[in-house]
CSV table of C-alpha atoms in Angstrom, one decimal:
chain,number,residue,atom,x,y,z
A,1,UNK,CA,47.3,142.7,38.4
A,2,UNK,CA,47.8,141.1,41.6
A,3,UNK,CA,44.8,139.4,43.3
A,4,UNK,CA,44.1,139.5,46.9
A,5,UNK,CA,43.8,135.8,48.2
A,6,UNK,CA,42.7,135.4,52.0
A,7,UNK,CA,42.8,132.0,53.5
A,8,UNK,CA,40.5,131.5,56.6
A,9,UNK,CA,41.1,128.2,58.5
A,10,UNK,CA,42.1,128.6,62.1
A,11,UNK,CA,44.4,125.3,61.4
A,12,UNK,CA,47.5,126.5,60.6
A,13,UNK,CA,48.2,123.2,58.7
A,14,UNK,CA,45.1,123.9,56.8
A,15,UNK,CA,46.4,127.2,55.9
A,16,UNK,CA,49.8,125.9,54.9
A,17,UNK,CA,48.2,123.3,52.8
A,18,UNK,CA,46.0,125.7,50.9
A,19,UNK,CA,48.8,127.8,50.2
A,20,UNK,CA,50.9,125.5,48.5
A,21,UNK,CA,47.9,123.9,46.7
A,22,UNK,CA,47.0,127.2,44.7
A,23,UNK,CA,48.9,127.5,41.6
A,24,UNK,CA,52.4,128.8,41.1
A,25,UNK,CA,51.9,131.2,38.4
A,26,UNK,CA,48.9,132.5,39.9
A,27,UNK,CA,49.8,136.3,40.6
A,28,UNK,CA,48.4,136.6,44.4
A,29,UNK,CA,48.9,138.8,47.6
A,30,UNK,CA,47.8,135.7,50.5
A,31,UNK,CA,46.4,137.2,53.7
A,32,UNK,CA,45.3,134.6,56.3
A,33,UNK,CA,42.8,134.6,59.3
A,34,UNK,CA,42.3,132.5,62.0
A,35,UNK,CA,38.2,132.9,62.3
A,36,UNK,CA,35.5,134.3,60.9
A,37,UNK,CA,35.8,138.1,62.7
A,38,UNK,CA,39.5,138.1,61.0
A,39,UNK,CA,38.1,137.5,58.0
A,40,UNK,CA,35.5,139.3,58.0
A,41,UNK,CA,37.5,142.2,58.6
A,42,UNK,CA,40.4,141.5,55.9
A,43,UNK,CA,37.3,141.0,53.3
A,44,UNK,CA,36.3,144.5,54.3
A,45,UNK,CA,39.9,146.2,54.3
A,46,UNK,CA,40.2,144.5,50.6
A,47,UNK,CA,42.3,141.6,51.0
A,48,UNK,CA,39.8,139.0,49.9
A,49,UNK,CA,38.5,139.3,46.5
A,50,UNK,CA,39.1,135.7,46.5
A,51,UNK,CA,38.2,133.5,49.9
A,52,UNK,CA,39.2,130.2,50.9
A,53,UNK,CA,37.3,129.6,54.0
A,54,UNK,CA,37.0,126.7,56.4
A,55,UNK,CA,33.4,126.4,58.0
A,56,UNK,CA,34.2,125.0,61.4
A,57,UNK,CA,36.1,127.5,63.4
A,58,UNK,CA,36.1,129.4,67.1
A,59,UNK,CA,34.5,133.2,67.6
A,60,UNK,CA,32.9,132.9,64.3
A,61,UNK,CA,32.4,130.0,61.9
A,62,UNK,CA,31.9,129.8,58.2
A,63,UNK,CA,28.1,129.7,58.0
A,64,UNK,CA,28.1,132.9,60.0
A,65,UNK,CA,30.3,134.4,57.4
A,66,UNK,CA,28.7,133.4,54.5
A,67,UNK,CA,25.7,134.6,55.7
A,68,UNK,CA,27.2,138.3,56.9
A,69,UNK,CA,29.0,138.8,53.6
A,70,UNK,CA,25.6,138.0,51.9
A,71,UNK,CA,23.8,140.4,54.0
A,72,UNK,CA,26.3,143.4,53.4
A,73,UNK,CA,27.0,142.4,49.9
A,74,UNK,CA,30.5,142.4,50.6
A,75,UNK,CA,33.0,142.3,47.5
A,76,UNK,CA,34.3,138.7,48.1
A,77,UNK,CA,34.1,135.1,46.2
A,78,UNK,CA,34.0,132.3,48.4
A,79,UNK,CA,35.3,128.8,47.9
A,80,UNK,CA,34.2,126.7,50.7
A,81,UNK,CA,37.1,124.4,52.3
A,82,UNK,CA,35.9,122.0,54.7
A,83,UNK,CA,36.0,118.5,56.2
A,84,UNK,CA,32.4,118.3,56.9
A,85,UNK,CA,31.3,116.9,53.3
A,86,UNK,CA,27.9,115.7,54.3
A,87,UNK,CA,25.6,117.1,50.9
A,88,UNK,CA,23.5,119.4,53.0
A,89,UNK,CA,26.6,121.2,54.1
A,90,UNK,CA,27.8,121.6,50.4
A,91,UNK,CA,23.6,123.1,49.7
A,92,UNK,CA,23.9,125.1,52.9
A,93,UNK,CA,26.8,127.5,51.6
A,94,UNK,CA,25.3,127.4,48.3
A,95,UNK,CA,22.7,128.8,49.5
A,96,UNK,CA,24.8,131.4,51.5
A,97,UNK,CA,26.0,132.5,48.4
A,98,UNK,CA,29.3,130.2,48.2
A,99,UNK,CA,31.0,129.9,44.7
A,100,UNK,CA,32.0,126.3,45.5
A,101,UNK,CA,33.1,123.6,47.9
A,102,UNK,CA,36.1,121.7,48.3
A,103,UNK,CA,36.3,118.9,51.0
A,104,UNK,CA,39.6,118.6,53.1
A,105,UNK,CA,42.3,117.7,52.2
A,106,UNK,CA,42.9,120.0,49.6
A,107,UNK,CA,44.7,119.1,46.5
A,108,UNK,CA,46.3,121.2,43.7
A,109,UNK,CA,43.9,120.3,41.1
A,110,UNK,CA,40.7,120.4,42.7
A,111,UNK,CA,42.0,123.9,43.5
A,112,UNK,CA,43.0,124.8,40.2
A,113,UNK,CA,40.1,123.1,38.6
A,114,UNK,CA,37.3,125.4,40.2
A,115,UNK,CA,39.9,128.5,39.7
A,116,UNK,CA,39.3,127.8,35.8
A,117,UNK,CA,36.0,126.2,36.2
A,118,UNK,CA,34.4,130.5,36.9
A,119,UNK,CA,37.2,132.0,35.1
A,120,UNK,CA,39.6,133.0,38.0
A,121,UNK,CA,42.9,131.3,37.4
A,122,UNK,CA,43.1,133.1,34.2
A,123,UNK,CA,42.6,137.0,35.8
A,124,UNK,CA,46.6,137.7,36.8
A,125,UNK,CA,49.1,135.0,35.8
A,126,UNK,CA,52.6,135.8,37.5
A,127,UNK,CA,56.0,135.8,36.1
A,128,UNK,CA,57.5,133.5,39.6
A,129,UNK,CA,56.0,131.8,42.1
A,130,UNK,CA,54.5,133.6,45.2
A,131,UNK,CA,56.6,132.9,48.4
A,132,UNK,CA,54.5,133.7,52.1
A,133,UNK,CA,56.3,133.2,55.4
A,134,UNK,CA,54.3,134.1,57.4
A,135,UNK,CA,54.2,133.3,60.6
A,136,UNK,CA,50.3,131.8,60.7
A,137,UNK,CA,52.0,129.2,58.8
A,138,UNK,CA,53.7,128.1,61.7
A,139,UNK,CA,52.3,124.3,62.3
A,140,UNK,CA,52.9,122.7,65.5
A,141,UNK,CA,51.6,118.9,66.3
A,142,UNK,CA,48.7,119.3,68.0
A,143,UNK,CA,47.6,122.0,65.8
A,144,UNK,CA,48.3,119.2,62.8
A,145,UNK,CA,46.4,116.3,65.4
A,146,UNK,CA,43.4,118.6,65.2
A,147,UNK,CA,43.4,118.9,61.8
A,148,UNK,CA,43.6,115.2,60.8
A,149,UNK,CA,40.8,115.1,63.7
A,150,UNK,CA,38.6,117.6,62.0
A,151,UNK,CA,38.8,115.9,58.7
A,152,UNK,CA,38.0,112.3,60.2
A,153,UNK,CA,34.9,113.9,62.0
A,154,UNK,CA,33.9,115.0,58.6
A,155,UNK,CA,33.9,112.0,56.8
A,156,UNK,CA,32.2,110.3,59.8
A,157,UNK,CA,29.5,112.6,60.1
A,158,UNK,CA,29.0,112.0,56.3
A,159,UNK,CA,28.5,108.1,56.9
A,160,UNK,CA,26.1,109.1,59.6
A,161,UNK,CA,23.9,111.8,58.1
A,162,UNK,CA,24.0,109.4,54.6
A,163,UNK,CA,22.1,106.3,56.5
A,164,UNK,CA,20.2,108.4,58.4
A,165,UNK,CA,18.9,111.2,56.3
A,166,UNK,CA,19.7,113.8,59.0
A,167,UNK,CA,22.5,116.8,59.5
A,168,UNK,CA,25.0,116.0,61.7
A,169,UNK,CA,26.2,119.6,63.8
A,170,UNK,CA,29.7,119.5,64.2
A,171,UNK,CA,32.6,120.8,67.0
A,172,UNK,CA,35.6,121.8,66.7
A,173,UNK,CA,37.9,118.6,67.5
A,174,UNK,CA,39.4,118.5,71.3
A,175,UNK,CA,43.3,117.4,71.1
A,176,UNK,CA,45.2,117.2,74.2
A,177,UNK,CA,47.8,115.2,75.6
A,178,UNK,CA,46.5,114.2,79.2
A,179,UNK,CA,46.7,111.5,81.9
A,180,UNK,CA,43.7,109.4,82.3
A,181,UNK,CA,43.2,111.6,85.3
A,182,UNK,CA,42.2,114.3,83.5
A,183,UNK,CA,40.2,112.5,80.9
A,184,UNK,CA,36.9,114.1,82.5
A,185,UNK,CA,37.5,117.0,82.8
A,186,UNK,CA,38.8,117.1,78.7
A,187,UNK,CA,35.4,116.0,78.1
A,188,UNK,CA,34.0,119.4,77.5
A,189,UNK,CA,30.5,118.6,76.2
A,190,UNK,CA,29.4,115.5,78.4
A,191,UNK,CA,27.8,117.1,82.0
A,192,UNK,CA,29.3,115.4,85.3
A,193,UNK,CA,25.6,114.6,85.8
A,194,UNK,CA,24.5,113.4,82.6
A,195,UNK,CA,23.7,109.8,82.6
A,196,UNK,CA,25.7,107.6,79.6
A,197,UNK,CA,26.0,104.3,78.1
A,198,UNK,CA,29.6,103.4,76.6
A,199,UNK,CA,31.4,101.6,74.4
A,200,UNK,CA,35.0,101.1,73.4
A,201,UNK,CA,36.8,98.7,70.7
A,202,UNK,CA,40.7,98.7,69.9
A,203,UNK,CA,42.6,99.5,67.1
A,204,UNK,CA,46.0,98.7,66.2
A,205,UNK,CA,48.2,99.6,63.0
A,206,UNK,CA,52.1,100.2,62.3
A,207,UNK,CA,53.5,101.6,65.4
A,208,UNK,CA,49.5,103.2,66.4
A,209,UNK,CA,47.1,101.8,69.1
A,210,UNK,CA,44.5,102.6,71.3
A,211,UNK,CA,40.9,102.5,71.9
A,212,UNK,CA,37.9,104.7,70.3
A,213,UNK,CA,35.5,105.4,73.1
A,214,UNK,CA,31.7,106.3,72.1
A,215,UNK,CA,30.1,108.0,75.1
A,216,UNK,CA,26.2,107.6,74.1
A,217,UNK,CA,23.9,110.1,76.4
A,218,UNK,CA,20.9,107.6,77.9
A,219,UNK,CA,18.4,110.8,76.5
A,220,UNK,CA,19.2,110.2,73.3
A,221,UNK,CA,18.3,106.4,72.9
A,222,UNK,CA,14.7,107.0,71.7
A,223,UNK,CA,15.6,109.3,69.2
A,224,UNK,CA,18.6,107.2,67.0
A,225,UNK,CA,16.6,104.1,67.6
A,226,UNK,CA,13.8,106.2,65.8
A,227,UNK,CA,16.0,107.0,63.2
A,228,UNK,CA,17.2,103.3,63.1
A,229,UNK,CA,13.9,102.0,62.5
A,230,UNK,CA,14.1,100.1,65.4
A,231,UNK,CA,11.1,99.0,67.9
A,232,UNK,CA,11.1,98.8,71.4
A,233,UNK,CA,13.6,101.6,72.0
A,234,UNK,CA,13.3,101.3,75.6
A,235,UNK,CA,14.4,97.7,75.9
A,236,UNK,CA,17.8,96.5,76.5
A,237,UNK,CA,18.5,94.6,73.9
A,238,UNK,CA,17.2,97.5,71.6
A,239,UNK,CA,20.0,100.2,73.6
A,240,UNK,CA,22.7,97.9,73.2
A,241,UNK,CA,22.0,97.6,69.1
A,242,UNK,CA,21.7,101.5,69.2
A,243,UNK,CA,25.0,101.6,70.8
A,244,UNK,CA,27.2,99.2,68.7
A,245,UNK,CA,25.6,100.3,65.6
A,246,UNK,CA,26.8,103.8,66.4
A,247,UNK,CA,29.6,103.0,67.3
A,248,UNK,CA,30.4,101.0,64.2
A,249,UNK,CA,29.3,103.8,61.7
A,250,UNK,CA,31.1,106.7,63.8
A,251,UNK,CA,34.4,104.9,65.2
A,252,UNK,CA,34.7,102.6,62.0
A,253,UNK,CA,34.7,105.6,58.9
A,254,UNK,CA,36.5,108.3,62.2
A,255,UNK,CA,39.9,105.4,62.0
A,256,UNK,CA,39.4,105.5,57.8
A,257,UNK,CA,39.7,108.6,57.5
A,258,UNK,CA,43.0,109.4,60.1
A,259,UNK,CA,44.2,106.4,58.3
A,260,UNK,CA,44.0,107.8,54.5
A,261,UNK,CA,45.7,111.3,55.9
A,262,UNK,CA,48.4,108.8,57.6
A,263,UNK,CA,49.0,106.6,55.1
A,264,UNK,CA,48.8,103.6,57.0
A,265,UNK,CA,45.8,100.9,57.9
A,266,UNK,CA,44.1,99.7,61.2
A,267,UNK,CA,42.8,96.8,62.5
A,268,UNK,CA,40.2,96.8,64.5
A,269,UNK,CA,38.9,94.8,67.9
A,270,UNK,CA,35.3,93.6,68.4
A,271,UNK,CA,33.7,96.9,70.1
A,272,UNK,CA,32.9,95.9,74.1
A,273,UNK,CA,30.1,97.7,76.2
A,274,UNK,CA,32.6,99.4,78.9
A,275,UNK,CA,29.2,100.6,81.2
A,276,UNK,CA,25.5,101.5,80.7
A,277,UNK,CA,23.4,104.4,82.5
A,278,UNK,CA,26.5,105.4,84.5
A,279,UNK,CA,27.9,108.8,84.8
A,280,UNK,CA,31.2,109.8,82.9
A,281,UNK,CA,33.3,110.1,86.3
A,282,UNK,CA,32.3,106.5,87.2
A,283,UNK,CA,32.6,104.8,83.8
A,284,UNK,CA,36.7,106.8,83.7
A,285,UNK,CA,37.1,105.6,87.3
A,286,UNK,CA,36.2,102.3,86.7
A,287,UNK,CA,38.3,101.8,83.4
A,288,UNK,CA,41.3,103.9,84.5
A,289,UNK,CA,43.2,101.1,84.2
A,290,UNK,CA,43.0,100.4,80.8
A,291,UNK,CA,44.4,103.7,79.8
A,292,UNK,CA,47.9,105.7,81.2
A,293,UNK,CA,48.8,108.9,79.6
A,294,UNK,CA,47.4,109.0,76.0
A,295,UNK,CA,46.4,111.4,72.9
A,296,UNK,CA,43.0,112.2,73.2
A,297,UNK,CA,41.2,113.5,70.3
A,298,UNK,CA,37.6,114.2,71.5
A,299,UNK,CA,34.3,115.3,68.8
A,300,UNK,CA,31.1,115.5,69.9
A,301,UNK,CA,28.2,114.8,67.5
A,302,UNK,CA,24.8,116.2,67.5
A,303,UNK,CA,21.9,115.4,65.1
A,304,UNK,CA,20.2,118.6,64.0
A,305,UNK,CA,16.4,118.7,65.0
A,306,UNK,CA,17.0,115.7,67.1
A,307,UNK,CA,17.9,115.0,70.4
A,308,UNK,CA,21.1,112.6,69.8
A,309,UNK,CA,24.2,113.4,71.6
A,310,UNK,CA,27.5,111.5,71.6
A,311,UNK,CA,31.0,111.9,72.4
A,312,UNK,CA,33.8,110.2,70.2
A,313,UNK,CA,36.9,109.8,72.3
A,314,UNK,CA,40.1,108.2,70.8
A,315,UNK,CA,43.2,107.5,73.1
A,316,UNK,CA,46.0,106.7,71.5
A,317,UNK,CA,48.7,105.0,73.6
A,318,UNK,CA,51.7,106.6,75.1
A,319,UNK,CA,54.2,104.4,72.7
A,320,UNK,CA,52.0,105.8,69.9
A,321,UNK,CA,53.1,109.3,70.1
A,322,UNK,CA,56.6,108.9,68.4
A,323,UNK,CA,55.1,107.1,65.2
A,324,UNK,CA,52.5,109.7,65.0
A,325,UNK,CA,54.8,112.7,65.3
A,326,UNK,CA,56.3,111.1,62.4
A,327,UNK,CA,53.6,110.3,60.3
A,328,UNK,CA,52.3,114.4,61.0
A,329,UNK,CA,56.2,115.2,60.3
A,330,UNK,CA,55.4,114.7,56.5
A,331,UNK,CA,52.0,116.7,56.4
A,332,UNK,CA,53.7,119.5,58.3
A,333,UNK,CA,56.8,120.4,56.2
């Protein structure tokens, strides 16, 4: 008997890769969704006995689903497929009623382990492979940018909330190719208003530069320094630790984790303190020279129960963009 799949992810990579992760012989009709209200309503029209489903997402996340299909007792079991691997996200959708969790990027036998782990795999075998065309499998390169984006933010947030012992809330990653021009305005969650304190440090690998760009809010100094353990949280000194230290953790494990999905290493400057207690459209005018058009990937990270805000803002250089059209060629096809 055929099994009804549905993959929810609204990364079209990510629901290409989960595709051709799930076993060959595994008799399955895939549906796929885009965000949680899709699958919502494929779970309720019966195309998702099984569910691979990513957590961050637009219109309505994974949380929200979890929790909805919980309420209703809607026929479904849910495999959790996510980037964001911090251990109070994997007891969150257990909690929600989640089978199991699988971080980003998939591979075929973490898929097909937890298939035979609760007896799946071994409902409906098929005679050939299934083959889907779809055209939600469609992957263009800034869908694929976002997706190496997403998964980077996870493992950085992991780092974070691990030395910490917090939750770190999670975007969806901003990708855009933009002139520097445009830079503030692509900075969705930092108000024009809002004073910051910044940060940037270069990075350099085969054929791949640019500069990471932490964007620290000045009203969330007292708070990470709290967390830190540090004293004197108003002091200078004290603000510029917060901010390096930050920095380090977030821009540090962000570049290890594009790297492992790229296949390729950086090396990294000493970070430099760009501007302090300065708003966002001074600290871009003032540095617009360092930067000409670039590949912006942009994640802002919150601290649940906390008042920490900060923007993560890589810019990749112009003569960057070939190399890593390349290096998303292979992920894509």
């Amino acid at each position: 008997m055929t099994i009804p799949v549905l993959i929810c992810d609204d990364s079209a990579l990510a629901r290409k890769q989960m595709a051709r992760t799930l076993p060959k012989e595994w008799d399955v009709e895939i549906t796929y969704a885009t965000n949680g209200v899709e699958g919502l309503e494929a779970i309720r029209a019966g195309k998702g006995e099984i569910v691979f489903l990513d957590l961050n997402m637009p219109v309505m996340d994974g949380y929200e689903v979890l929790h909805t299909v919980q309420q209703q007792d809607l026929p479904a079991m849910i495999i959790v497929v996510s980037g964001d691997i911090q251990l109070q996200a994997h007891q969150r959708v257990k909690a929600l009623g989640a089978l199991d969790f699988i971080q980003k990027p998939v591979s075929a036998d973490a898929i097909t382990n937890i298939l035979e782990e609760y007896g799946i795999l071994t409902l409906a075998m098929a005679d050939t492979p299934t083959v889907d065309d779809s055209p939600l499998l469609e992957v263009d390169l800034r869908d694929a940018c976002q997706e190496v984006a997403n998964v980077a933010m996870g493992r950085a947030a992991d780092l974070l909330a691990k030395l910490l012992d917090v939750f770190v809330l999670l975007p969806i990653p901003n990708v855009n190719v933009l002139e520097v021009s445009e830079l503030t305005m692509a900075l969705k969650a930092t108000e024009s208003s809002a004073k910051v304190s910044a940060l940037c440090q270069g990075f350099i690998g085969a054929g791949i530069a640019g500069e990471a760009l932490l964007i620290f809010h000045d009203s969330s100094f007292a708070d990470m320094a709290q967390l830190m353990g540090m004293a004197n949280p108003d002091s200078t000194n004290t603000e510029i630790e917060v901010l390096i230290d930050t920095g380090n953790v977030l821009i540090g494990a962000f570049l290890n984790g594009i790297s492992e999905q790229l296949d390729m290493n950086f090396s990294q400057s000493h970070p430099v303190v760009l501007g302090r207690h300065c708003t966002v459209n001074d600290l871009i005018h003032d540095n617009s020279g360092r930067w000409k058009r670039t590949l912006a990937m942009e994640i802002n990270y919150r601290i649940e129960g906390h008042n920490v805000q900060c923007d993560l803002l890589l810019l990749f250089t112009e003569d960057s963009l070939p190399t890593m059209n390349f290096k998303l060629g292979y992920l894509m096809n």
